[in-house]
Short mmCIF file of C-alpha atoms in Angstrom, two decimals:
data_model
loop_
_atom_site.label_atom_id
_atom_site.label_comp_id
_atom_site.label_asym_id
_atom_site.label_seq_id
_atom_site.Cartn_x
_atom_site.Cartn_y
_atom_site.Cartn_z
CA MET A 23 49.54 -79.05 22.02
CA VAL A 24 50.10 -82.85 22.86
CA ASP A 25 47.32 -85.32 23.20
CA ARG A 26 47.25 -88.27 25.58
CA ASN A 27 49.08 -90.47 23.10
CA GLY A 28 52.05 -88.11 22.84
CA PHE A 29 51.16 -86.65 19.39
CA VAL A 30 51.60 -82.99 18.78
CA LEU A 31 48.39 -81.42 17.58
CA PRO A 32 48.49 -78.32 15.41
CA ILE A 33 47.23 -75.07 16.82
CA VAL A 34 44.23 -73.90 14.99
CA GLN A 35 43.45 -70.17 15.12
CA PRO A 36 39.81 -69.45 16.05
CA SER A 37 37.73 -67.93 13.38
CA PHE A 38 34.26 -66.50 13.25
CA PRO A 39 31.67 -68.62 11.60
CA THR A 40 30.72 -67.85 8.04
CA THR A 41 27.34 -66.77 9.26
CA GLN A 42 28.80 -64.34 11.77
CA ARG A 43 31.13 -62.76 9.16
CA GLY A 44 28.20 -62.47 6.77
CA ALA A 45 26.18 -60.86 9.44
CA GLN A 46 28.92 -58.32 10.00
CA ILE A 47 28.96 -57.53 6.27
CA VAL A 48 25.20 -57.12 6.17
CA ILE A 49 25.30 -54.88 9.13
CA LYS A 50 27.94 -52.67 7.57
CA ASN A 51 26.05 -52.53 4.31
CA ASN A 52 22.86 -51.63 5.96
CA ALA A 53 24.61 -48.89 7.94
CA LEU A 54 26.02 -47.47 4.71
CA MET A 55 22.64 -47.65 3.02
CA ALA A 56 20.93 -45.96 6.01
CA ALA A 57 23.48 -43.16 5.94
CA SER A 58 23.03 -42.64 2.20
CA LEU A 59 19.22 -42.48 2.68
CA ALA A 60 19.58 -40.02 5.50
CA VAL A 61 21.75 -37.74 3.28
CA LEU A 62 19.19 -38.01 0.40
CA SER A 63 16.31 -37.31 2.67
CA LEU A 64 17.96 -34.29 4.17
CA SER A 65 18.76 -32.92 0.71
CA ALA A 66 15.16 -33.50 -0.32
CA CYS A 67 13.91 -31.74 2.77
CA ASN A 68 16.15 -28.81 2.20
CA LYS A 69 14.92 -28.46 -1.34
CA LYS A 70 11.31 -28.57 -0.29
CA ASP A 71 11.94 -26.05 2.52
CA ALA A 72 13.62 -23.76 0.04
CA GLU A 73 10.72 -23.72 -2.55
CA PRO A 74 8.04 -22.10 -0.25
CA ALA A 75 10.66 -19.54 0.86
CA THR A 76 10.79 -18.35 -2.84
CA GLU A 77 7.04 -18.12 -3.04
CA MET A 78 6.87 -16.22 0.16
CA THR A 79 9.32 -13.55 -0.79
CA SER A 80 7.61 -13.04 -4.18
CA ALA A 81 4.10 -12.58 -2.76
CA PRO A 82 4.73 -9.44 -0.70
CA ALA A 83 6.31 -7.86 -3.78
CA ALA A 84 3.07 -8.36 -5.69
CA ASP A 85 1.06 -6.95 -2.77
CA ALA A 86 3.38 -3.93 -2.54
CA MET A 87 2.75 -3.21 -6.19
CA ASN A 88 -0.97 -3.25 -5.69
CA GLU A 89 -0.69 -1.13 -2.62
CA THR A 90 1.45 1.48 -4.42
CA GLY A 91 -0.98 1.64 -7.40
CA THR A 92 1.51 0.53 -10.04
CA THR A 93 -1.00 -2.00 -11.23
CA SER A 94 -3.97 0.37 -11.10
CA ALA A 95 -5.87 0.99 -14.35
CA GLU A 96 -6.49 4.69 -13.51
CA SER A 97 -4.70 7.25 -15.73
CA PRO A 98 -2.97 10.28 -14.41
CA ALA A 99 -5.78 12.36 -15.76
CA GLN A 100 -8.36 10.27 -13.86
CA VAL A 101 -6.32 10.51 -10.67
CA PHE A 102 -6.13 14.29 -11.01
CA ALA A 103 -9.76 14.68 -11.80
CA ASN A 104 -10.71 12.64 -8.73
CA ILE A 105 -8.50 14.80 -6.51
CA ALA A 106 -9.94 18.00 -7.90
CA ALA A 107 -13.52 16.67 -7.54
CA ALA A 108 -12.90 15.63 -3.89
CA SER A 109 -11.33 18.94 -3.15
CA ASP A 110 -14.39 20.81 -4.52
CA MET A 111 -16.72 18.55 -2.46
CA PHE A 112 -14.70 19.11 0.68
CA GLU A 113 -14.74 22.92 0.26
CA ILE A 114 -18.45 22.94 -0.33
CA GLU A 115 -19.44 20.64 2.56
CA THR A 116 -17.20 22.32 5.07
CA SER A 117 -18.30 25.83 3.93
CA LYS A 118 -22.02 24.85 4.11
CA LEU A 119 -21.21 23.92 7.80
CA ALA A 120 -19.40 27.17 8.32
CA ALA A 121 -22.24 29.22 6.88
CA GLU A 122 -24.46 27.79 9.62
CA LYS A 123 -22.09 27.38 12.59
CA ALA A 124 -19.46 30.11 12.24
CA GLN A 125 -19.35 32.76 14.93
CA SER A 126 -17.40 35.32 12.84
CA ALA A 127 -19.19 37.27 10.17
CA LYS A 128 -15.99 37.22 8.14
CA VAL A 129 -15.79 33.41 8.29
CA LYS A 130 -19.46 33.15 7.19
CA THR A 131 -18.90 35.48 4.25
CA PHE A 132 -15.81 33.51 3.20
CA ALA A 133 -17.75 30.26 3.44
CA GLU A 134 -20.53 31.56 1.21
CA GLN A 135 -17.95 32.63 -1.36
CA MET A 136 -16.34 29.17 -1.20
CA ILE A 137 -19.67 27.44 -1.80
CA LYS A 138 -20.36 29.43 -4.87
CA ALA A 139 -16.78 29.28 -6.26
CA HIS A 140 -16.35 25.54 -5.83
CA THR A 141 -19.73 24.74 -7.27
CA GLU A 142 -18.72 26.63 -10.39
CA SER A 143 -15.32 24.88 -10.32
CA THR A 144 -17.05 21.42 -10.26
CA LYS A 145 -18.96 22.44 -13.35
CA LYS A 146 -15.88 23.39 -15.19
CA LEU A 147 -14.03 20.29 -14.04
CA THR A 148 -16.85 18.09 -15.32
CA ALA A 149 -16.80 19.74 -18.73
CA ALA A 150 -12.99 19.42 -19.00
CA ALA A 151 -13.16 15.73 -17.92
CA ALA A 152 -15.83 14.96 -20.56
CA ALA A 153 -13.62 16.62 -23.24
CA ALA A 154 -10.72 14.33 -22.48
CA THR A 155 -9.71 11.42 -24.75
CA PRO A 156 -11.19 9.06 -23.69
CA PRO A 157 -13.85 11.00 -21.63
CA ILE A 158 -13.28 10.83 -17.85
CA THR A 159 -16.06 10.24 -15.45
CA LEU A 160 -15.55 11.94 -12.05
CA ALA A 161 -15.63 9.99 -8.86
CA PRO A 162 -17.24 12.61 -6.55
CA ARG A 163 -16.21 11.27 -3.12
CA MET A 164 -14.05 12.69 -0.43
CA THR A 165 -10.98 10.93 0.95
CA ALA A 166 -10.95 9.33 4.35
CA ALA A 167 -8.89 12.15 5.70
CA GLN A 168 -11.36 14.78 4.37
CA ASP A 169 -14.31 12.77 5.90
CA ALA A 170 -12.56 12.76 9.17
CA GLN A 171 -11.81 16.49 9.13
CA LEU A 172 -15.41 17.23 8.27
CA ALA A 173 -16.54 15.07 11.15
CA ASP A 174 -14.23 16.98 13.46
CA LEU A 175 -15.57 20.26 12.31
CA ARG A 176 -19.14 19.09 13.14
CA SER A 177 -18.10 18.41 16.63
CA LYS A 178 -16.95 22.08 17.23
CA THR A 179 -18.80 25.28 17.99
CA GLY A 180 -18.12 29.02 18.41
CA ALA A 181 -14.66 30.36 18.19
CA ALA A 182 -13.19 26.81 18.17
CA PHE A 183 -15.09 25.99 15.08
CA ASP A 184 -13.99 29.22 13.25
CA GLU A 185 -10.37 28.52 14.07
CA ALA A 186 -10.55 24.85 12.96
CA TYR A 187 -12.42 25.82 9.75
CA ALA A 188 -9.81 28.53 8.84
CA LYS A 189 -7.04 26.02 9.37
CA ALA A 190 -8.79 23.40 7.20
CA GLN A 191 -9.26 25.94 4.41
CA VAL A 192 -5.62 26.84 4.40
CA SER A 193 -4.35 23.34 4.24
CA ALA A 194 -7.02 22.22 1.67
CA HIS A 195 -6.43 25.16 -0.74
CA GLN A 196 -2.62 24.67 -0.44
CA ALA A 197 -3.02 21.03 -1.38
CA THR A 198 -5.39 21.85 -4.26
CA LEU A 199 -3.00 24.51 -5.51
CA ASP A 200 -0.14 22.08 -5.53
CA ALA A 201 -2.19 19.54 -7.53
CA LEU A 202 -3.23 22.17 -10.02
CA LYS A 203 0.30 23.42 -10.64
CA GLY A 204 1.56 19.92 -10.99
CA TYR A 205 -1.05 18.89 -13.56
CA ALA A 206 -0.78 22.19 -15.44
CA ALA A 207 2.94 21.55 -15.88
CA GLY A 208 2.91 17.86 -16.83
CA GLY A 209 -0.60 16.65 -17.46
CA ASP A 210 -1.51 14.30 -20.22
CA GLN A 211 -4.94 15.74 -21.22
CA ALA A 212 -5.18 19.12 -22.91
CA SER A 213 -8.65 19.93 -21.57
CA LEU A 214 -7.62 19.23 -17.95
CA LYS A 215 -4.37 21.07 -18.31
CA THR A 216 -6.26 24.13 -19.45
CA PHE A 217 -8.70 23.71 -16.48
CA ALA A 218 -5.74 23.41 -14.03
CA THR A 219 -3.85 26.37 -15.46
CA GLU A 220 -6.92 28.70 -15.38
CA LEU A 221 -7.86 27.75 -11.88
CA VAL A 222 -4.46 28.44 -10.37
CA PRO A 223 -5.01 32.17 -9.84
CA THR A 224 -8.42 31.65 -8.36
CA VAL A 225 -7.15 29.02 -5.83
CA THR A 226 -4.16 31.16 -4.98
CA ALA A 227 -6.57 33.97 -4.16
CA HIS A 228 -8.71 31.67 -1.97
CA LEU A 229 -5.62 30.50 -0.12
CA ASN A 230 -4.57 34.03 0.69
CA MET A 231 -8.15 34.76 1.89
CA ALA A 232 -8.13 31.79 4.16
CA LYS A 233 -4.84 32.75 5.65
CA ALA A 234 -6.36 36.16 6.55
CA LEU A 235 -9.36 34.68 8.41
#
């Protein structure tokens, strides 16, 4: 480049002001810092999200254990005694109903026999439970299914009642027989094992009678 006096002037390359270059550097550094913080925040979020997942998966396992009775304090002997007591109560209550409502004389006779037999069975069960170590206190209450079946029988009359009662006696005695045989074979209390063993023939006879109704 030549000025007006004829001198050649050097060509100077344009450059950014120091403040502009500094601003670029600051911008780049801020961008890097923001990216780093984003990565750290994402990692933290992922970690926090993962922690509740572990707790959620462990909670149902504990609930399942409670539901399945694995944390229950009841011994096998107590469970068996409760089942036997509930069975006796069901037989007595349904048979009292049959003694009043049954149309068939045969059904009425069977019902009266069941009331007597299962009242005696309850006495024997109570004595056997008291002789266990430690002693067992019976929980004389029927199951929800037994309550429902009893309620269903109350709603029936005539031949329909007789048929429903007979079916109930077959299923109830079969279930009781299975429970007795099971405890007689592998029970943990001698007095209750003896009770179960001695009652098997009686319940077997009742089952056959119920099937013949």
